[in-house]
Tab-separated table of C-alpha atoms in Angstrom:
chain	number	residue	atom	x	y	z
A	1	MET	CA	-0.073	-0.005	-0.036
A	2	THR	CA	1.634	3.361	-0.974
A	3	THR	CA	0.929	6.764	0.377
A	4	GLN	CA	0.182	9.769	-1.950
A	5	ILE	CA	2.338	12.850	-1.010
A	6	PRO	CA	0.359	16.047	-1.608
A	7	THR	CA	1.748	18.469	-4.268
A	8	PRO	CA	3.167	21.713	-3.163
A	9	ALA	CA	0.332	23.427	-5.150
A	10	ALA	CA	-2.087	21.141	-3.212
A	11	LEU	CA	-0.702	22.410	0.244
A	12	ARG	CA	-0.792	25.831	-0.774
A	13	SER	CA	-4.509	25.574	-1.586
A	14	ALA	CA	-5.338	23.521	1.612
A	15	THR	CA	-3.514	26.164	3.769
A	16	LYS	CA	-5.397	29.071	2.122
A	17	ALA	CA	-8.835	27.319	2.756
A	18	ALA	CA	-7.905	26.786	6.268
A	19	LEU	CA	-6.946	30.429	6.797
A	20	THR	CA	-9.835	31.933	5.038
A	21	PRO	CA	-12.782	32.466	7.532
A	22	GLN	CA	-15.942	30.445	6.537
A	23	PRO	CA	-19.212	32.197	6.640
A	24	GLU	CA	-21.334	31.312	9.418
A	25	GLU	CA	-24.729	29.875	9.184
A	26	PRO	CA	-27.553	31.817	10.468
A	27	THR	CA	-28.454	31.021	13.733
A	28	MET	CA	-31.947	30.804	15.463
A	29	ARG	CA	-31.543	33.939	17.217
A	30	SER	CA	-30.679	35.941	14.038
A	31	LYS	CA	-33.714	34.576	12.180
A	32	ARG	CA	-35.961	35.589	15.292
A	33	GLU	CA	-34.481	39.068	15.143
A	34	VAL	CA	-35.204	39.501	11.256
A	35	ASN	CA	-38.908	38.294	11.940
A	36	ARG	CA	-39.032	40.884	14.652
A	37	LEU	CA	-37.882	43.849	12.522
A	38	HIS	CA	-40.474	42.471	10.002
A	39	ARG	CA	-43.170	42.621	12.366
A	40	VAL	CA	-42.296	46.163	13.526
A	41	GLU	CA	-42.173	47.686	10.088
A	42	HIS	CA	-45.629	45.751	9.338
A	43	ARG	CA	-47.133	47.494	12.291
A	44	TRP	CA	-45.605	50.887	11.508
A	45	ALA	CA	-46.944	50.163	7.721
A	46	LEU	CA	-50.555	49.373	8.848
A	47	LEU	CA	-50.644	52.126	11.496
A	48	PHE	CA	-49.907	54.784	8.488
A	49	MET	CA	-52.175	53.070	6.177
A	50	ALA	CA	-54.816	53.448	8.979
A	51	ALA	CA	-54.977	57.172	9.341
A	52	PRO	CA	-56.325	58.236	5.776
A	53	ILE	CA	-58.602	55.048	5.685
A	54	ILE	CA	-60.026	55.906	9.097
A	55	GLY	CA	-60.475	59.421	8.081
A	56	PHE	CA	-62.168	58.295	4.733
A	57	VAL	CA	-64.601	56.076	6.775
A	58	ALA	CA	-65.283	58.548	9.184
A	59	PHE	CA	-65.745	61.721	7.027
A	60	THR	CA	-66.780	60.280	3.811
A	61	ALA	CA	-67.896	56.978	3.666
A	62	TYR	CA	-69.963	56.838	6.977
A	63	PRO	CA	-71.763	60.250	6.148
A	64	LEU	CA	-72.527	59.287	2.550
A	65	GLY	CA	-74.194	56.022	3.753
A	66	TYR	CA	-76.079	57.597	6.387
A	67	ALA	CA	-77.280	60.439	4.157
A	68	ILE	CA	-78.395	57.777	1.812
A	69	TYR	CA	-80.320	56.123	4.497
A	70	ALA	CA	-81.820	59.037	6.096
A	71	SER	CA	-83.176	60.078	2.394
A	72	LEU	CA	-85.318	56.677	2.635
A	73	THR	CA	-86.981	57.962	5.903
A	74	ARG	CA	-89.231	60.380	7.344
A	75	TRP	CA	-87.262	62.458	9.936
A	76	ASN	CA	-87.091	65.910	11.625
A	77	GLY	CA	-83.367	66.038	12.292
A	78	LEU	CA	-84.078	65.296	16.117
A	79	GLY	CA	-86.667	62.180	16.489
A	80	GLN	CA	-86.605	58.653	15.550
A	81	MET	CA	-86.360	58.041	11.721
A	82	THR	CA	-89.036	56.204	10.027
A	83	PHE	CA	-88.355	54.105	6.927
A	84	ILE	CA	-90.641	54.932	3.988
A	85	GLY	CA	-88.361	53.795	1.319
A	86	VAL	CA	-88.348	55.740	-2.120
A	87	GLU	CA	-91.179	58.031	-1.130
A	88	ASN	CA	-89.036	61.254	-0.664
A	89	TYR	CA	-87.749	60.533	-4.180
A	90	VAL	CA	-90.893	60.105	-5.568
A	91	ARG	CA	-92.295	62.971	-3.729
A	92	LEU	CA	-89.241	65.271	-5.102
A	93	PHE	CA	-89.849	64.644	-8.812
A	94	LYS	CA	-93.456	65.921	-8.311
A	95	ASP	CA	-92.486	68.873	-6.370
A	96	GLN	CA	-92.876	72.026	-8.219
A	97	TYR	CA	-90.721	73.982	-5.881
A	98	PHE	CA	-87.877	71.694	-6.587
A	99	LEU	CA	-88.313	71.665	-10.276
A	100	THR	CA	-88.069	75.422	-10.252
A	101	SER	CA	-84.961	75.739	-7.961
A	102	LEU	CA	-83.302	73.108	-10.152
A	103	TRP	CA	-84.208	75.325	-13.198
A	104	ASN	CA	-82.964	78.390	-11.672
A	105	THR	CA	-79.715	76.801	-10.394
A	106	ALA	CA	-79.183	75.626	-14.055
A	107	PHE	CA	-79.747	79.076	-15.234
A	108	TYR	CA	-77.249	80.844	-13.042
A	109	MET	CA	-74.647	78.541	-14.821
A	110	ILE	CA	-74.931	81.193	-17.517
A	111	GLY	CA	-72.703	83.145	-15.706
A	112	ILE	CA	-69.669	80.737	-16.231
A	113	PRO	CA	-69.111	81.411	-19.864
A	114	ILE	CA	-69.679	85.153	-19.330
A	115	GLY	CA	-67.236	85.317	-16.357
A	116	LEU	CA	-64.544	83.242	-18.346
A	117	VAL	CA	-64.772	85.278	-21.532
A	118	LEU	CA	-64.260	88.696	-19.307
A	119	SER	CA	-61.727	87.216	-17.124
A	120	LEU	CA	-59.566	86.050	-20.352
A	121	LEU	CA	-59.891	89.716	-22.060
A	122	LEU	CA	-58.953	91.181	-18.876
A	123	ALA	CA	-55.896	88.778	-18.299
A	124	LEU	CA	-55.066	89.630	-22.076
A	125	ALA	CA	-55.106	93.520	-21.382
A	126	LEU	CA	-52.914	92.991	-18.257
A	127	ASN	CA	-50.325	90.792	-19.829
A	128	ARG	CA	-49.518	93.795	-22.308
A	129	GLY	CA	-48.048	95.574	-19.749
A	130	ILE	CA	-50.311	98.610	-19.129
A	131	PHE	CA	-49.725	101.406	-16.851
A	132	GLY	CA	-50.605	100.572	-13.432
A	133	GLN	CA	-51.243	96.878	-13.841
A	134	THR	CA	-50.258	96.012	-10.349
A	135	ALA	CA	-53.207	98.225	-9.187
A	136	PHE	CA	-55.526	96.721	-11.586
A	137	ARG	CA	-54.709	93.176	-10.543
A	138	THR	CA	-55.290	94.290	-6.854
A	139	ILE	CA	-58.698	95.901	-7.814
A	140	TYR	CA	-59.906	92.939	-9.410
A	141	TYR	CA	-58.728	90.503	-6.673
A	142	VAL	CA	-60.286	92.546	-4.012
A	143	PRO	CA	-63.553	91.188	-4.386
A	144	VAL	CA	-62.417	87.447	-4.168
A	145	ILE	CA	-60.905	87.914	-0.852
A	146	SER	CA	-64.006	89.796	0.398
A	147	SER	CA	-66.560	88.265	2.804
A	148	LEU	CA	-69.106	86.801	0.693
A	149	ALA	CA	-71.944	87.958	3.250
A	150	ALA	CA	-70.702	91.523	3.140
A	151	VAL	CA	-70.439	91.184	-0.846
A	152	ALA	CA	-74.046	90.412	-0.835
A	153	ILE	CA	-75.532	92.847	1.701
A	154	VAL	CA	-73.595	95.784	-0.231
A	155	TRP	CA	-75.201	94.435	-3.687
A	156	GLN	CA	-78.662	94.147	-2.163
A	157	PHE	CA	-78.263	97.811	-1.388
A	158	ALA	CA	-77.108	98.543	-4.741
A	159	TYR	CA	-79.908	96.897	-6.504
A	160	ASN	CA	-82.641	98.616	-4.219
A	161	GLY	CA	-85.430	100.362	-6.531
A	162	ASP	CA	-85.577	103.225	-4.553
A	163	TYR	CA	-82.141	104.559	-3.632
A	164	GLY	CA	-79.892	101.921	-5.246
A	165	LEU	CA	-76.535	102.859	-6.944
A	166	VAL	CA	-77.291	100.851	-9.872
A	167	ASN	CA	-80.823	102.935	-10.624
A	168	GLN	CA	-79.028	106.094	-9.615
A	169	PHE	CA	-76.451	105.386	-12.336
A	170	LEU	CA	-79.064	104.604	-14.961
A	171	ALA	CA	-80.956	107.587	-14.014
A	172	LEU	CA	-77.891	109.623	-15.406
A	173	PHE	CA	-79.071	108.367	-18.937
A	174	GLY	CA	-82.594	108.897	-18.505
A	175	ILE	CA	-83.124	105.235	-17.652
A	176	GLN	CA	-85.790	104.392	-14.912
A	177	GLY	CA	-84.410	101.220	-13.375
A	178	PRO	CA	-86.405	98.382	-11.894
A	179	ASP	CA	-86.541	96.971	-8.281
A	180	TRP	CA	-84.223	94.397	-9.303
A	181	LEU	CA	-84.554	91.844	-6.600
A	182	GLN	CA	-88.275	92.014	-6.541
A	183	ASN	CA	-88.769	91.635	-10.260
A	184	THR	CA	-89.141	87.896	-11.645
A	185	ALA	CA	-87.462	89.013	-15.096
A	186	THR	CA	-84.437	91.001	-13.343
A	187	VAL	CA	-83.661	88.990	-10.063
A	188	LYS	CA	-81.732	86.087	-11.463
A	189	PRO	CA	-79.617	88.315	-14.192
A	190	ALA	CA	-78.681	90.588	-11.095
A	191	LEU	CA	-77.597	87.735	-9.131
A	192	ILE	CA	-75.561	86.401	-12.161
A	193	ILE	CA	-73.772	89.869	-12.493
A	194	MET	CA	-72.927	89.925	-8.770
A	195	ALA	CA	-71.534	86.523	-9.069
A	196	VAL	CA	-69.510	87.331	-12.235
A	197	TRP	CA	-68.056	90.291	-10.528
A	198	LYS	CA	-67.230	88.473	-7.121
A	199	GLY	CA	-65.052	85.722	-9.176
A	200	LEU	CA	-63.818	87.793	-11.803
A	201	GLY	CA	-60.373	88.417	-10.286
A	202	TYR	CA	-59.623	84.873	-9.414
A	203	SER	CA	-60.183	83.480	-13.095
A	204	THR	CA	-58.352	86.652	-14.386
A	205	LEU	CA	-55.230	85.752	-12.164
A	206	LEU	CA	-55.019	82.122	-13.389
A	207	TYR	CA	-55.833	83.207	-16.957
A	208	LEU	CA	-52.778	85.711	-16.643
A	209	ALA	CA	-50.443	82.834	-14.970
A	210	ALA	CA	-51.317	80.650	-17.913
A	211	ILE	CA	-50.942	83.376	-20.663
A	212	GLN	CA	-47.330	84.284	-19.343
A	213	SER	CA	-46.332	80.477	-19.521
A	214	VAL	CA	-47.003	80.435	-23.161
A	215	PRO	CA	-43.724	79.812	-25.265
A	216	PRO	CA	-42.902	83.232	-26.910
A	217	SER	CA	-41.368	81.048	-29.679
A	218	LEU	CA	-45.153	80.075	-30.583
A	219	ILE	CA	-46.016	83.708	-30.717
A	220	GLU	CA	-43.038	84.833	-32.808
A	221	ALA	CA	-43.401	82.198	-35.371
A	222	ALA	CA	-47.156	83.057	-35.605
A	223	LYS	CA	-46.143	86.776	-36.264
A	224	LEU	CA	-43.455	85.759	-38.937
A	225	ASP	CA	-46.409	83.818	-40.618
A	226	GLY	CA	-48.309	87.057	-40.754
A	227	ALA	CA	-51.019	86.155	-38.228
A	228	GLY	CA	-52.756	89.180	-36.425
A	229	ALA	CA	-53.358	89.707	-32.975
A	230	THR	CA	-56.911	88.251	-32.936
A	231	GLN	CA	-55.518	84.984	-34.694
A	232	ARG	CA	-52.662	84.737	-32.457
A	233	VAL	CA	-55.199	84.701	-29.271
A	234	TRP	CA	-57.552	82.432	-30.833
A	235	ASN	CA	-55.438	79.802	-32.441
A	236	ILE	CA	-52.367	79.855	-29.854
A	237	VAL	CA	-53.421	81.338	-26.332
A	238	VAL	CA	-56.940	79.992	-26.264
A	239	PRO	CA	-55.579	76.386	-26.875
A	240	MET	CA	-52.820	76.773	-24.584
A	241	VAL	CA	-54.720	77.999	-21.570
A	242	ARG	CA	-57.403	75.142	-22.145
A	243	PRO	CA	-56.298	73.163	-18.885
A	244	VAL	CA	-56.771	76.363	-17.136
A	245	THR	CA	-60.383	76.737	-18.669
A	246	PHE	CA	-61.261	73.150	-17.882
A	247	PHE	CA	-60.612	73.696	-14.403
A	248	LEU	CA	-62.486	76.680	-14.039
A	249	VAL	CA	-65.358	75.156	-15.717
A	250	VAL	CA	-65.591	72.262	-13.586
A	251	THR	CA	-65.067	74.250	-10.263
A	252	SER	CA	-67.522	76.935	-11.409
A	253	ILE	CA	-70.228	74.186	-12.194
A	254	ILE	CA	-69.756	72.679	-8.730
A	255	GLY	CA	-69.826	75.820	-6.841
A	256	GLY	CA	-72.541	77.257	-8.939
A	257	ALA	CA	-74.883	74.223	-8.231
A	258	GLN	CA	-74.247	75.201	-4.339
A	259	LEU	CA	-75.258	78.578	-4.447
A	260	PHE	CA	-76.817	79.691	-1.243
A	261	THR	CA	-75.483	82.603	0.595
A	262	GLU	CA	-76.168	85.134	-2.129
A	263	VAL	CA	-79.644	84.134	-2.300
A	264	ASN	CA	-80.292	83.640	1.258
A	265	ILE	CA	-79.195	87.247	2.159
A	266	MET	CA	-80.415	89.212	-1.028
A	267	THR	CA	-83.784	87.366	-1.599
A	268	PRO	CA	-84.373	85.437	1.863
A	269	ASN	CA	-88.090	84.397	0.774
A	270	GLY	CA	-86.420	82.965	-2.601
A	271	GLY	CA	-87.448	85.889	-4.683
A	272	PRO	CA	-90.618	86.887	-6.171
A	273	GLU	CA	-92.628	83.641	-7.143
A	274	PHE	CA	-89.850	81.566	-5.938
A	275	SER	CA	-87.801	83.036	-8.879
A	276	SER	CA	-84.170	83.118	-7.335
A	277	ALA	CA	-84.376	79.972	-4.996
A	278	THR	CA	-81.587	77.714	-5.597
A	279	VAL	CA	-81.529	73.640	-4.750
A	280	VAL	CA	-79.225	74.252	-1.863
A	281	TRP	CA	-81.108	77.204	-0.484
A	282	TYR	CA	-84.758	74.950	-1.089
A	283	ILE	CA	-82.737	72.219	0.916
A	284	PHE	CA	-81.999	74.392	3.797
A	285	ARG	CA	-85.424	75.770	3.931
A	286	GLN	CA	-87.036	72.313	4.226
A	287	ALA	CA	-84.644	70.985	6.598
A	288	PHE	CA	-84.163	73.689	9.197
A	289	ARG	CA	-87.487	75.547	8.580
A	290	TYR	CA	-89.828	72.901	8.199
A	291	GLN	CA	-87.887	70.176	9.833
A	292	GLU	CA	-88.081	67.761	6.986
A	293	MET	CA	-84.544	66.613	7.110
A	294	GLY	CA	-85.287	63.382	5.265
A	295	TYR	CA	-86.860	64.781	2.333
A	296	ALA	CA	-83.925	67.545	2.512
A	297	THR	CA	-81.324	64.650	2.220
A	298	ALA	CA	-83.019	63.226	-0.515
A	299	MET	CA	-82.737	66.537	-2.487
A	300	ALA	CA	-79.189	66.593	-1.286
A	301	VAL	CA	-78.446	63.254	-2.689
A	302	VAL	CA	-80.143	63.834	-6.154
A	303	LEU	CA	-78.011	67.162	-6.108
A	304	GLY	CA	-74.889	65.123	-5.387
A	305	ILE	CA	-75.646	62.798	-8.242
A	306	LEU	CA	-76.362	65.509	-10.983
A	307	ILE	CA	-72.909	67.374	-10.006
A	308	PHE	CA	-71.035	63.908	-10.387
A	309	VAL	CA	-72.579	62.860	-13.631
A	310	VAL	CA	-72.017	66.732	-15.013
A	311	THR	CA	-68.319	66.535	-13.666
A	312	LEU	CA	-67.741	63.092	-15.387
A	313	ILE	CA	-68.851	64.340	-18.723
A	314	GLN	CA	-66.578	67.113	-18.460
A	315	PHE	CA	-63.678	64.974	-17.818
A	316	ARG	CA	-64.652	62.814	-20.499
A	317	LEU	CA	-64.692	65.762	-22.941
A	318	ASN	CA	-61.666	67.238	-21.790
A	319	LYS	CA	-59.702	63.819	-22.698
A	320	ARG	CA	-61.068	63.868	-26.020
A	321	ASN	CA	-59.518	67.405	-26.506
A	322	ASP	CA	-56.226	66.813	-25.094
A	323	PHE	CA	-53.203	67.944	-27.017
A	324	SER	CA	-49.370	68.007	-26.952
A	325	ILE	CA	-46.842	70.137	-28.616
A	326	GLU	CA	-43.639	68.448	-29.684
């Protein structure tokens, strides 16, 4: 039997392997430590996720579900609810006052395109660097930051048929002004004018920022092609400020559908022949004056659905009109 003598190379390899520290296998303690860290991270993740979920459930999901259930009951807001099914909704669409207030609310939306056109024209004028433009920006924005209740009281006096400033101004031109808030033909236009004036500064400021972000190269290229000022505005500025227009249309429709303060202060009884009443004003009256909370909640649910549908249509239309500049 012969003994095999290792070669020097084999000896060096074995010595190197013996001197090289081998990695230790993970022990049970290190595994428990890793699992503990994972559990801690998992708990913190659940904690951070719980905050918005609890807020959504407490302030959105639960009130919405409660409102839907309340709309199916006869309830005065304090006593016990009596479930009556869809009786409130059947009554609602037969209620001539509700239908009239719904029509009035839709009519007030006429002020949205008027305000957008005026604010765009003002923004274009301010963008030309006219003298005193900083003062003009301040003047236009003062109504926005003013109290809505105070503004409504001021305009109520201005529209007075006997001593109002509007009729005094018309008298300078020999025009006999009407009693604006007591006339079925003029009460809604009067409220529209006030609402447009109130929100004009906000829309103008947004349009001005959008106009100033239009690439100057596009304007210069249009000038070189011989486009006039009107053509440049219509074909370049208007499409470029479309995102701002979309934002203002959506927010104005949502805000206009909830018109209340102006009507409640300037025409506290809903105007002559209910001609100025809005849906929100009618909801308020039925809920807190006549204690028909269940019926008022049904109207609120219908109004919320209408706002959601109109907003969804706006988003769909805007998505079709999206464009990009390479």
